[in-house]
């Protein structure tokens, strides 16, 4: 126990520090991981927004370029028809016109969905419409044969001015798209750099946490090893002391058992001597009542003496085997009563039950009194019969002692009530066992019954 206590005293602080270090390390590591995760999620959302904006910007630029190309194609077809008069140029013109109007609608829709639609958008619609009216007018004049008027429309440079104006708007839209695309690319580069920086910092933090936890574990293991070595060294000397102490206790116990056996032997001899003196005294007494009282006293002394004899002849000096003890005591008691002229037969049926010494003495005295009373009062005037003593084990740590005869019986009015010395002794001994003796009229005969606990006191 001392070794375990020392080991716990050394291990508990180290384990506490290790647990605290690991908890702190895990918290820091998780915070670093959460930082990386949060930054990654935010950058992912931001990249998705930039990608969507870039897609819109690419569509806007594509629509502007397609509108410009469609206008140029329509203008080239118009000029080819005006110069040659060949209707074949009008098919590309119509197709280019339809494409230009479609791209203009697409461009306007994309520009209008922005946060701030450009102020030139209405003018762009107007300029494109005027450009197509100018071209449609020249084509119509050519078809009607008014070549001079058609060329005058061309020479007025109205169409060129409109085209230049449209190109300015389209170039402005494309430049704005290009500028936004450049800003988006720069933002993505900044975000990527930020992610790399956060990842590097978090990785360094995690590496430091792992290193700190590893060092803490190693230091804790070194401290535990050192503590165990100290405990082992203490344990070696402790085991030697325990072995010496155990040997001393074993020798002391042997001496105590020998002394206790010797004490029981001397007590038994002394009680036997007292019983012999009482017997000698009884032989000198002429009064039958006094002689009977001395005989009863001798029986009681013999019962107690037999207890001590059982103790010093047994390996266990703390308890008594009741079946062995009562068997010898009843045999001696029956022989003595027969010698005094009582002709009843004494039989017994005893279960193996053990009780502590003090309780065994009380039970032995009670059995002696009950059997003596049965010999004296159940079969008076030399009548013969049987006296049965039964010791039985009951359930739940309970046992019973029964002394039974087939004699004249005991009525309710003559039942022992504590008036005589024997009755007082029986009542006192039974109270010491926390029980009492009950007398049962069997008709014929009487049964004295007592139940008691066989459990050892705590």
Short mmCIF file of C-alpha atoms in Angstrom, two decimals, residues 11-440:
data_model
loop_
_atom_site.label_atom_id
_atom_site.label_comp_id
_atom_site.label_asym_id
_atom_site.label_seq_id
_atom_site.Cartn_x
_atom_site.Cartn_y
_atom_site.Cartn_z
CA UNK A 11 2.47 9.85 -11.17
CA UNK A 12 -0.51 12.12 -10.48
CA UNK A 13 1.23 15.53 -10.92
CA UNK A 14 3.02 14.31 -14.04
CA UNK A 15 -0.20 12.95 -15.51
CA UNK A 16 -1.96 16.20 -14.65
CA UNK A 17 0.67 18.27 -16.44
CA UNK A 18 0.61 15.92 -19.42
CA UNK A 19 -3.18 16.05 -19.67
CA UNK A 20 -3.18 19.87 -19.40
CA UNK A 21 -0.48 20.18 -22.06
CA UNK A 22 -2.31 17.84 -24.42
CA UNK A 23 -5.61 19.69 -23.92
CA UNK A 24 -3.99 23.07 -24.59
CA UNK A 25 -2.18 21.68 -27.62
CA UNK A 26 -5.37 20.19 -29.04
CA UNK A 27 -7.22 23.47 -28.54
CA UNK A 28 -4.51 25.45 -30.33
CA UNK A 29 -4.27 22.85 -33.10
CA UNK A 30 -8.03 22.84 -33.62
CA UNK A 31 -8.08 26.64 -33.73
CA UNK A 32 -5.39 26.55 -36.40
CA UNK A 33 -7.33 23.97 -38.40
CA UNK A 34 -10.52 26.00 -38.03
CA UNK A 35 -8.65 29.08 -39.27
CA UNK A 36 -7.49 27.22 -42.37
CA UNK A 37 -10.96 25.77 -42.93
CA UNK A 38 -12.67 29.13 -42.44
CA UNK A 39 -10.23 30.93 -44.73
CA UNK A 40 -10.57 28.21 -47.37
CA UNK A 41 -14.37 28.37 -47.27
CA UNK A 42 -14.36 32.18 -47.46
CA UNK A 43 -11.87 32.21 -50.32
CA UNK A 44 -13.87 29.51 -52.09
CA UNK A 45 -17.02 31.60 -51.87
CA UNK A 46 -15.11 34.67 -52.98
CA UNK A 47 -13.52 32.82 -55.90
CA UNK A 48 -16.94 31.56 -56.94
CA UNK A 49 -18.26 35.14 -56.91
CA UNK A 50 -15.25 36.36 -58.92
CA UNK A 51 -15.71 33.50 -61.38
CA UNK A 52 -19.37 34.39 -61.89
CA UNK A 53 -18.48 38.05 -62.34
CA UNK A 54 -15.71 37.09 -64.79
CA UNK A 55 -18.17 34.98 -66.75
CA UNK A 56 -20.51 37.96 -67.00
CA UNK A 57 -17.61 40.19 -68.03
CA UNK A 58 -16.45 37.72 -70.67
CA UNK A 59 -19.99 37.59 -72.04
CA UNK A 60 -20.16 41.38 -72.06
CA UNK A 61 -16.87 41.65 -73.93
CA UNK A 62 -17.92 38.94 -76.36
CA UNK A 63 -21.22 40.72 -77.04
CA UNK A 64 -19.39 44.03 -77.63
CA UNK A 65 -16.90 42.42 -80.03
CA UNK A 66 -19.65 40.53 -81.85
CA UNK A 67 -21.72 43.73 -82.16
CA UNK A 68 -18.74 45.59 -83.58
CA UNK A 69 -17.97 42.80 -86.05
CA UNK A 70 -21.63 42.54 -87.12
CA UNK A 71 -21.76 46.32 -87.75
CA UNK A 72 -18.57 46.12 -89.79
CA UNK A 73 -19.89 43.19 -91.80
CA UNK A 74 -23.18 45.02 -92.44
CA UNK A 75 -21.27 48.17 -93.45
CA UNK A 76 -18.99 46.21 -95.82
CA UNK A 77 -21.97 44.49 -97.44
CA UNK A 78 -23.73 47.84 -97.83
CA UNK A 79 -20.66 49.42 -99.47
CA UNK A 80 -20.24 46.38 -101.78
CA UNK A 81 -23.85 46.65 -102.92
CA UNK A 82 -23.60 50.41 -103.48
CA UNK A 83 -20.40 50.03 -105.52
CA UNK A 84 -21.43 47.00 -107.59
CA UNK A 85 -25.19 47.02 -107.45
CA UNK A 86 -25.02 43.26 -107.04
CA UNK A 87 -27.85 41.91 -104.85
CA UNK A 88 -25.58 39.17 -103.55
CA UNK A 89 -24.13 41.64 -101.01
CA UNK A 90 -27.52 42.17 -99.41
CA UNK A 91 -27.78 38.64 -97.95
CA UNK A 92 -24.73 39.12 -95.66
CA UNK A 93 -26.07 42.58 -94.88
CA UNK A 94 -29.40 41.27 -93.61
CA UNK A 95 -27.69 38.52 -91.62
CA UNK A 96 -25.20 40.94 -90.11
CA UNK A 97 -28.00 43.36 -89.23
CA UNK A 98 -29.96 40.65 -87.42
CA UNK A 99 -26.80 39.52 -85.58
CA UNK A 100 -25.96 43.09 -84.62
CA UNK A 101 -29.40 43.71 -83.14
CA UNK A 102 -29.20 40.41 -81.22
CA UNK A 103 -25.73 41.23 -79.81
CA UNK A 104 -26.86 44.75 -78.96
CA UNK A 105 -29.75 43.33 -76.94
CA UNK A 106 -27.41 40.84 -75.21
CA UNK A 107 -24.87 43.60 -74.43
CA UNK A 108 -27.54 45.92 -73.09
CA UNK A 109 -28.96 43.16 -70.90
CA UNK A 110 -25.54 42.37 -69.41
CA UNK A 111 -24.68 46.04 -68.83
CA UNK A 112 -28.05 46.71 -67.20
CA UNK A 113 -27.60 43.84 -64.71
CA UNK A 114 -24.49 45.50 -63.26
CA UNK A 115 -24.51 47.58 -60.12
CA UNK A 116 -24.20 50.81 -62.15
CA UNK A 117 -25.34 50.61 -65.82
CA UNK A 118 -23.14 52.87 -68.03
CA UNK A 119 -24.69 56.27 -68.93
CA UNK A 120 -23.90 55.82 -72.61
CA UNK A 121 -26.14 52.77 -73.01
CA UNK A 122 -29.24 54.72 -74.29
CA UNK A 123 -27.06 56.64 -76.73
CA UNK A 124 -25.51 53.38 -77.97
CA UNK A 125 -29.00 52.07 -78.82
CA UNK A 126 -29.79 55.32 -80.61
CA UNK A 127 -26.51 55.38 -82.53
CA UNK A 128 -26.91 51.79 -83.74
CA UNK A 129 -30.48 52.50 -84.80
CA UNK A 130 -29.36 55.63 -86.70
CA UNK A 131 -26.51 53.69 -88.32
CA UNK A 132 -28.87 51.02 -89.63
CA UNK A 133 -31.34 53.74 -90.85
CA UNK A 134 -28.50 55.42 -92.71
CA UNK A 135 -27.47 52.12 -94.34
CA UNK A 136 -31.08 51.12 -95.08
CA UNK A 137 -31.65 54.52 -96.70
CA UNK A 138 -28.63 54.21 -98.99
CA UNK A 139 -29.57 50.65 -99.95
CA UNK A 140 -33.14 51.76 -100.73
CA UNK A 141 -31.90 54.65 -102.89
CA UNK A 142 -29.58 52.29 -104.79
CA UNK A 143 -32.41 49.86 -105.44
CA UNK A 144 -34.58 52.71 -106.83
CA UNK A 145 -31.78 53.74 -109.20
CA UNK A 146 -30.92 56.95 -107.38
CA UNK A 147 -27.22 56.25 -107.36
CA UNK A 148 -26.26 59.91 -106.97
CA UNK A 149 -28.44 60.35 -103.90
CA UNK A 150 -27.13 57.08 -102.43
CA UNK A 151 -23.51 58.22 -102.88
CA UNK A 152 -24.35 61.57 -101.38
CA UNK A 153 -25.57 59.80 -98.26
CA UNK A 154 -22.25 58.01 -98.11
CA UNK A 155 -20.25 61.17 -98.75
CA UNK A 156 -22.02 62.99 -95.95
CA UNK A 157 -19.83 60.97 -93.51
CA UNK A 158 -22.83 60.62 -91.22
CA UNK A 159 -22.43 56.86 -91.21
CA UNK A 160 -18.71 57.10 -90.43
CA UNK A 161 -19.38 59.47 -87.53
CA UNK A 162 -21.99 57.10 -86.13
CA UNK A 163 -19.64 54.14 -86.52
CA UNK A 164 -16.84 56.00 -84.80
CA UNK A 165 -19.20 56.92 -81.95
CA UNK A 166 -20.37 53.30 -81.66
CA UNK A 167 -16.75 52.08 -81.62
CA UNK A 168 -15.96 54.51 -78.81
CA UNK A 169 -18.81 53.11 -76.73
CA UNK A 170 -17.87 49.51 -77.51
CA UNK A 171 -14.19 50.12 -76.77
CA UNK A 172 -15.19 51.78 -73.52
CA UNK A 173 -17.28 48.76 -72.58
CA UNK A 174 -14.41 46.39 -73.46
CA UNK A 175 -11.90 48.49 -71.51
CA UNK A 176 -14.20 48.50 -68.52
CA UNK A 177 -14.51 44.71 -68.76
CA UNK A 178 -10.77 44.33 -69.12
CA UNK A 179 -10.18 46.56 -66.09
CA UNK A 180 -12.62 44.56 -64.00
CA UNK A 181 -11.04 41.32 -65.15
CA UNK A 182 -7.63 42.63 -64.19
CA UNK A 183 -8.91 43.65 -60.74
CA UNK A 184 -10.51 40.21 -60.31
CA UNK A 185 -7.25 38.50 -61.22
CA UNK A 186 -5.34 40.68 -58.79
CA UNK A 187 -7.90 39.92 -56.06
CA UNK A 188 -7.59 36.20 -56.76
CA UNK A 189 -3.82 36.48 -56.54
CA UNK A 190 -4.13 38.35 -53.23
CA UNK A 191 -6.57 35.76 -51.92
CA UNK A 192 -4.28 32.92 -52.96
CA UNK A 193 -1.36 34.64 -51.25
CA UNK A 194 -3.45 35.16 -48.13
CA UNK A 195 -4.48 31.48 -48.14
CA UNK A 196 -0.85 30.42 -48.52
CA UNK A 197 0.15 32.72 -45.65
CA UNK A 198 -2.63 31.44 -43.36
CA UNK A 199 -1.82 27.83 -44.29
CA UNK A 200 1.88 28.36 -43.59
CA UNK A 201 1.18 30.03 -40.23
CA UNK A 202 -1.35 27.35 -39.24
CA UNK A 203 1.05 24.58 -40.32
CA UNK A 204 3.81 26.13 -38.24
CA UNK A 205 1.44 26.39 -35.27
CA UNK A 206 0.37 22.75 -35.65
CA UNK A 207 4.01 21.64 -35.93
CA UNK A 208 4.84 23.62 -32.80
CA UNK A 209 1.87 22.12 -30.98
CA UNK A 210 2.86 18.58 -32.00
CA UNK A 211 6.44 19.28 -30.95
CA UNK A 212 5.33 20.73 -27.62
CA UNK A 213 3.03 17.77 -26.91
CA UNK A 214 5.80 15.35 -27.90
CA UNK A 215 8.29 17.08 -25.62
CA UNK A 216 5.71 17.13 -22.83
CA UNK A 217 5.06 13.41 -23.28
CA UNK A 218 8.77 12.62 -23.32
CA UNK A 219 9.39 14.73 -20.25
CA UNK A 220 6.43 13.16 -18.49
CA UNK A 221 7.67 9.69 -19.41
CA UNK A 222 11.13 10.55 -18.12
CA UNK A 223 9.65 11.82 -14.84
CA UNK A 224 7.47 8.73 -14.49
CA UNK A 225 10.46 6.48 -15.19
CA UNK A 226 12.50 8.33 -12.59
CA UNK A 227 9.63 8.11 -10.10
CA UNK A 228 9.22 4.40 -10.78
CA UNK A 229 12.93 3.86 -10.24
CA UNK A 230 12.68 5.65 -6.92
CA UNK A 231 9.60 3.65 -5.98
CA UNK A 232 11.33 0.44 -7.05
CA UNK A 233 14.29 1.29 -4.84
CA UNK A 234 11.95 2.06 -1.96
CA UNK A 235 9.98 -1.09 -2.69
CA UNK A 236 13.08 -3.27 -2.40
CA UNK A 237 13.78 -2.07 1.12
CA UNK A 238 10.07 -2.08 1.90
CA UNK A 239 9.72 -5.70 0.86
CA UNK A 240 12.64 -6.62 3.09
CA UNK A 241 11.03 -4.78 6.02
CA UNK A 242 7.67 -6.39 5.27
CA UNK A 243 9.25 -9.85 5.19
CA UNK A 244 10.99 -9.24 8.48
CA UNK A 245 7.83 -7.82 10.01
CA UNK A 246 5.78 -10.73 8.69
CA UNK A 247 8.19 -13.21 10.21
CA UNK A 248 8.08 -11.33 13.52
CA UNK A 249 4.27 -11.28 13.45
CA UNK A 250 4.14 -14.98 12.62
CA UNK A 251 6.44 -15.78 15.53
CA UNK A 252 4.43 -13.49 17.79
CA UNK A 253 1.21 -15.17 16.70
CA UNK A 254 2.67 -18.61 17.36
CA UNK A 255 3.76 -17.47 20.81
CA UNK A 256 0.33 -15.94 21.45
CA UNK A 257 -1.44 -19.12 20.35
CA UNK A 258 0.83 -21.20 22.54
CA UNK A 259 0.26 -18.88 25.47
CA UNK A 260 -3.49 -18.87 24.88
CA UNK A 261 -3.56 -22.66 24.64
CA UNK A 262 -1.56 -22.82 27.85
CA UNK A 263 -3.98 -20.38 29.51
CA UNK A 264 -6.99 -22.46 28.39
CA UNK A 265 -5.24 -25.59 29.61
CA UNK A 266 -4.57 -24.07 33.01
CA UNK A 267 -8.11 -22.65 33.23
CA UNK A 268 -9.54 -26.04 32.35
CA UNK A 269 -7.36 -27.75 34.95
CA UNK A 270 -8.30 -25.14 37.51
CA UNK A 271 -12.00 -25.59 36.78
CA UNK A 272 -11.60 -29.36 36.96
CA UNK A 273 -9.95 -28.89 40.35
CA UNK A 274 -12.79 -26.67 41.49
CA UNK A 275 -15.32 -29.22 40.25
CA UNK A 276 -13.48 -31.94 42.15
CA UNK A 277 -13.51 -29.81 45.28
CA UNK A 278 -17.23 -29.23 44.88
CA UNK A 279 -17.76 -32.99 44.48
CA UNK A 280 -15.76 -33.68 47.61
CA UNK A 281 -17.75 -31.05 49.46
CA UNK A 282 -21.00 -32.58 48.28
CA UNK A 283 -20.02 -35.96 49.70
CA UNK A 284 -19.61 -34.42 53.16
CA UNK A 285 -22.98 -32.69 53.09
CA UNK A 286 -25.94 -34.57 54.57
CA UNK A 287 -28.64 -32.17 53.47
CA UNK A 288 -30.07 -33.47 50.20
CA UNK A 289 -31.02 -29.97 48.96
CA UNK A 290 -27.51 -28.67 49.56
CA UNK A 291 -26.01 -31.77 48.00
CA UNK A 292 -28.22 -31.30 44.92
CA UNK A 293 -27.20 -27.64 44.65
CA UNK A 294 -23.53 -28.63 44.80
CA UNK A 295 -24.08 -31.27 42.12
CA UNK A 296 -25.68 -28.67 39.84
CA UNK A 297 -22.79 -26.31 40.50
CA UNK A 298 -20.34 -29.07 39.58
CA UNK A 299 -22.20 -29.66 36.29
CA UNK A 300 -21.99 -25.98 35.41
CA UNK A 301 -18.30 -25.86 36.21
CA UNK A 302 -17.74 -28.96 34.11
CA UNK A 303 -19.56 -27.34 31.17
CA UNK A 304 -17.31 -24.29 31.28
CA UNK A 305 -14.22 -26.43 31.82
CA UNK A 306 -15.07 -28.47 28.75
CA UNK A 307 -15.11 -25.28 26.65
CA UNK A 308 -11.54 -24.42 27.64
CA UNK A 309 -10.46 -28.01 27.06
CA UNK A 310 -11.90 -27.83 23.53
CA UNK A 311 -10.01 -24.60 22.94
CA UNK A 312 -6.55 -25.81 23.92
CA UNK A 313 -7.02 -29.08 21.99
CA UNK A 314 -8.19 -27.27 18.83
CA UNK A 315 -6.27 -25.35 16.18
CA UNK A 316 -8.77 -22.48 16.37
CA UNK A 317 -8.77 -20.60 19.66
CA UNK A 318 -11.40 -18.05 18.62
CA UNK A 319 -14.39 -20.37 18.05
CA UNK A 320 -15.78 -23.67 19.27
CA UNK A 321 -17.21 -26.56 17.23
CA UNK A 322 -20.51 -27.01 19.06
CA UNK A 323 -21.16 -30.52 17.80
CA UNK A 324 -17.84 -31.80 19.21
CA UNK A 325 -18.12 -29.78 22.41
CA UNK A 326 -21.74 -30.71 23.19
CA UNK A 327 -21.12 -34.36 22.31
CA UNK A 328 -18.37 -34.71 24.94
CA UNK A 329 -20.22 -32.57 27.50
CA UNK A 330 -23.48 -34.51 27.13
CA UNK A 331 -21.67 -37.83 27.39
CA UNK A 332 -20.04 -36.75 30.67
CA UNK A 333 -23.28 -35.25 31.95
CA UNK A 334 -25.33 -38.37 31.13
CA UNK A 335 -22.78 -40.62 32.81
CA UNK A 336 -22.82 -38.43 35.94
CA UNK A 337 -26.64 -38.35 36.10
CA UNK A 338 -26.88 -42.12 35.67
CA UNK A 339 -24.37 -42.53 38.48
CA UNK A 340 -26.65 -40.42 40.69
CA UNK A 341 -29.51 -42.85 40.14
CA UNK A 342 -31.32 -41.35 37.13
CA UNK A 343 -32.19 -44.04 34.61
CA UNK A 344 -33.18 -41.92 31.56
CA UNK A 345 -31.24 -42.38 28.33
CA UNK A 346 -29.54 -39.34 26.80
CA UNK A 347 -29.22 -39.18 22.98
CA UNK A 348 -28.11 -36.37 20.67
CA UNK A 349 -28.25 -35.31 17.02
CA UNK A 350 -25.84 -32.43 16.45
CA UNK A 351 -25.19 -30.51 13.22
CA UNK A 352 -21.67 -29.12 12.68
CA UNK A 353 -21.96 -25.52 13.89
CA UNK A 354 -19.28 -23.15 15.22
CA UNK A 355 -19.70 -20.23 17.61
CA UNK A 356 -17.31 -17.77 19.31
CA UNK A 357 -16.00 -18.83 22.72
CA UNK A 358 -18.21 -16.57 24.86
CA UNK A 359 -21.41 -17.61 23.07
CA UNK A 360 -20.38 -21.27 23.25
CA UNK A 361 -19.98 -21.04 27.05
CA UNK A 362 -23.50 -19.56 27.35
CA UNK A 363 -24.99 -22.24 25.11
CA UNK A 364 -23.15 -25.01 26.99
CA UNK A 365 -24.45 -23.80 30.36
CA UNK A 366 -28.01 -23.58 28.93
CA UNK A 367 -27.77 -27.14 27.55
CA UNK A 368 -26.44 -28.40 30.90
CA UNK A 369 -29.30 -26.79 32.81
CA UNK A 370 -32.00 -28.05 30.43
CA UNK A 371 -30.66 -31.60 30.35
CA UNK A 372 -30.22 -31.67 34.14
CA UNK A 373 -33.81 -30.46 34.61
CA UNK A 374 -35.05 -33.16 32.24
CA UNK A 375 -33.22 -35.87 34.18
CA UNK A 376 -34.53 -34.59 37.52
CA UNK A 377 -38.11 -33.56 36.73
CA UNK A 378 -39.25 -35.34 33.55
CA UNK A 379 -38.83 -38.83 34.98
CA UNK A 380 -39.24 -38.66 38.79
CA UNK A 381 -39.19 -41.60 41.24
CA UNK A 382 -36.80 -43.69 39.15
CA UNK A 383 -38.91 -43.66 35.99
CA UNK A 384 -37.09 -44.44 32.75
CA UNK A 385 -37.35 -42.68 29.40
CA UNK A 386 -35.40 -40.83 26.75
CA UNK A 387 -33.94 -37.33 26.65
CA UNK A 388 -33.07 -36.05 23.19
CA UNK A 389 -30.75 -33.12 22.48
CA UNK A 390 -30.87 -31.70 18.91
CA UNK A 391 -28.67 -28.97 17.43
CA UNK A 392 -29.90 -28.01 13.98
CA UNK A 393 -28.84 -25.41 11.43
CA UNK A 394 -31.69 -23.28 10.10
CA UNK A 395 -31.72 -20.77 7.24
CA UNK A 396 -30.18 -17.30 7.04
CA UNK A 397 -27.55 -17.76 9.78
CA UNK A 398 -29.92 -19.11 12.42
CA UNK A 399 -29.71 -22.35 14.44
CA UNK A 400 -31.76 -23.99 17.20
CA UNK A 401 -31.10 -26.04 20.30
CA UNK A 402 -33.88 -28.40 21.42
CA UNK A 403 -33.96 -30.53 24.59
CA UNK A 404 -36.89 -32.91 24.40
CA UNK A 405 -38.28 -35.64 26.69
CA UNK A 406 -41.30 -37.95 26.92
CA UNK A 407 -41.86 -37.44 30.65
CA UNK A 408 -44.69 -36.15 32.73
CA UNK A 409 -44.73 -32.78 30.94
CA UNK A 410 -44.94 -29.20 32.17
CA UNK A 411 -48.22 -27.35 32.53
CA UNK A 412 -48.59 -23.63 31.95
CA UNK A 413 -48.77 -23.01 35.65
CA UNK A 414 -45.64 -25.00 36.45
CA UNK A 415 -43.49 -23.82 33.57
CA UNK A 416 -40.09 -22.44 34.76
CA UNK A 417 -40.49 -18.72 35.28
CA UNK A 418 -37.19 -17.67 36.81
CA UNK A 419 -37.98 -18.53 40.42
CA UNK A 420 -35.11 -20.99 40.85
CA UNK A 421 -31.39 -20.44 40.33
CA UNK A 422 -31.33 -22.72 37.25
CA UNK A 423 -34.11 -20.79 35.59
CA UNK A 424 -32.34 -17.50 36.32
CA UNK A 425 -29.09 -18.85 34.87
CA UNK A 426 -30.88 -20.07 31.70
CA UNK A 427 -32.65 -16.70 31.26
CA UNK A 428 -29.42 -14.74 31.80
CA UNK A 429 -27.39 -16.88 29.38
CA UNK A 430 -30.16 -16.74 26.76
CA UNK A 431 -30.30 -12.94 27.09
CA UNK A 432 -26.55 -12.86 26.43
CA UNK A 433 -27.26 -14.69 23.15
CA UNK A 434 -30.06 -12.18 22.41
CA UNK A 435 -32.72 -14.88 22.53
CA UNK A 436 -34.89 -16.77 25.04
CA UNK A 437 -35.91 -20.35 25.83
CA UNK A 438 -39.49 -21.41 25.15
CA UNK A 439 -41.06 -24.47 26.78
CA UNK A 440 -43.50 -26.52 24.71
#
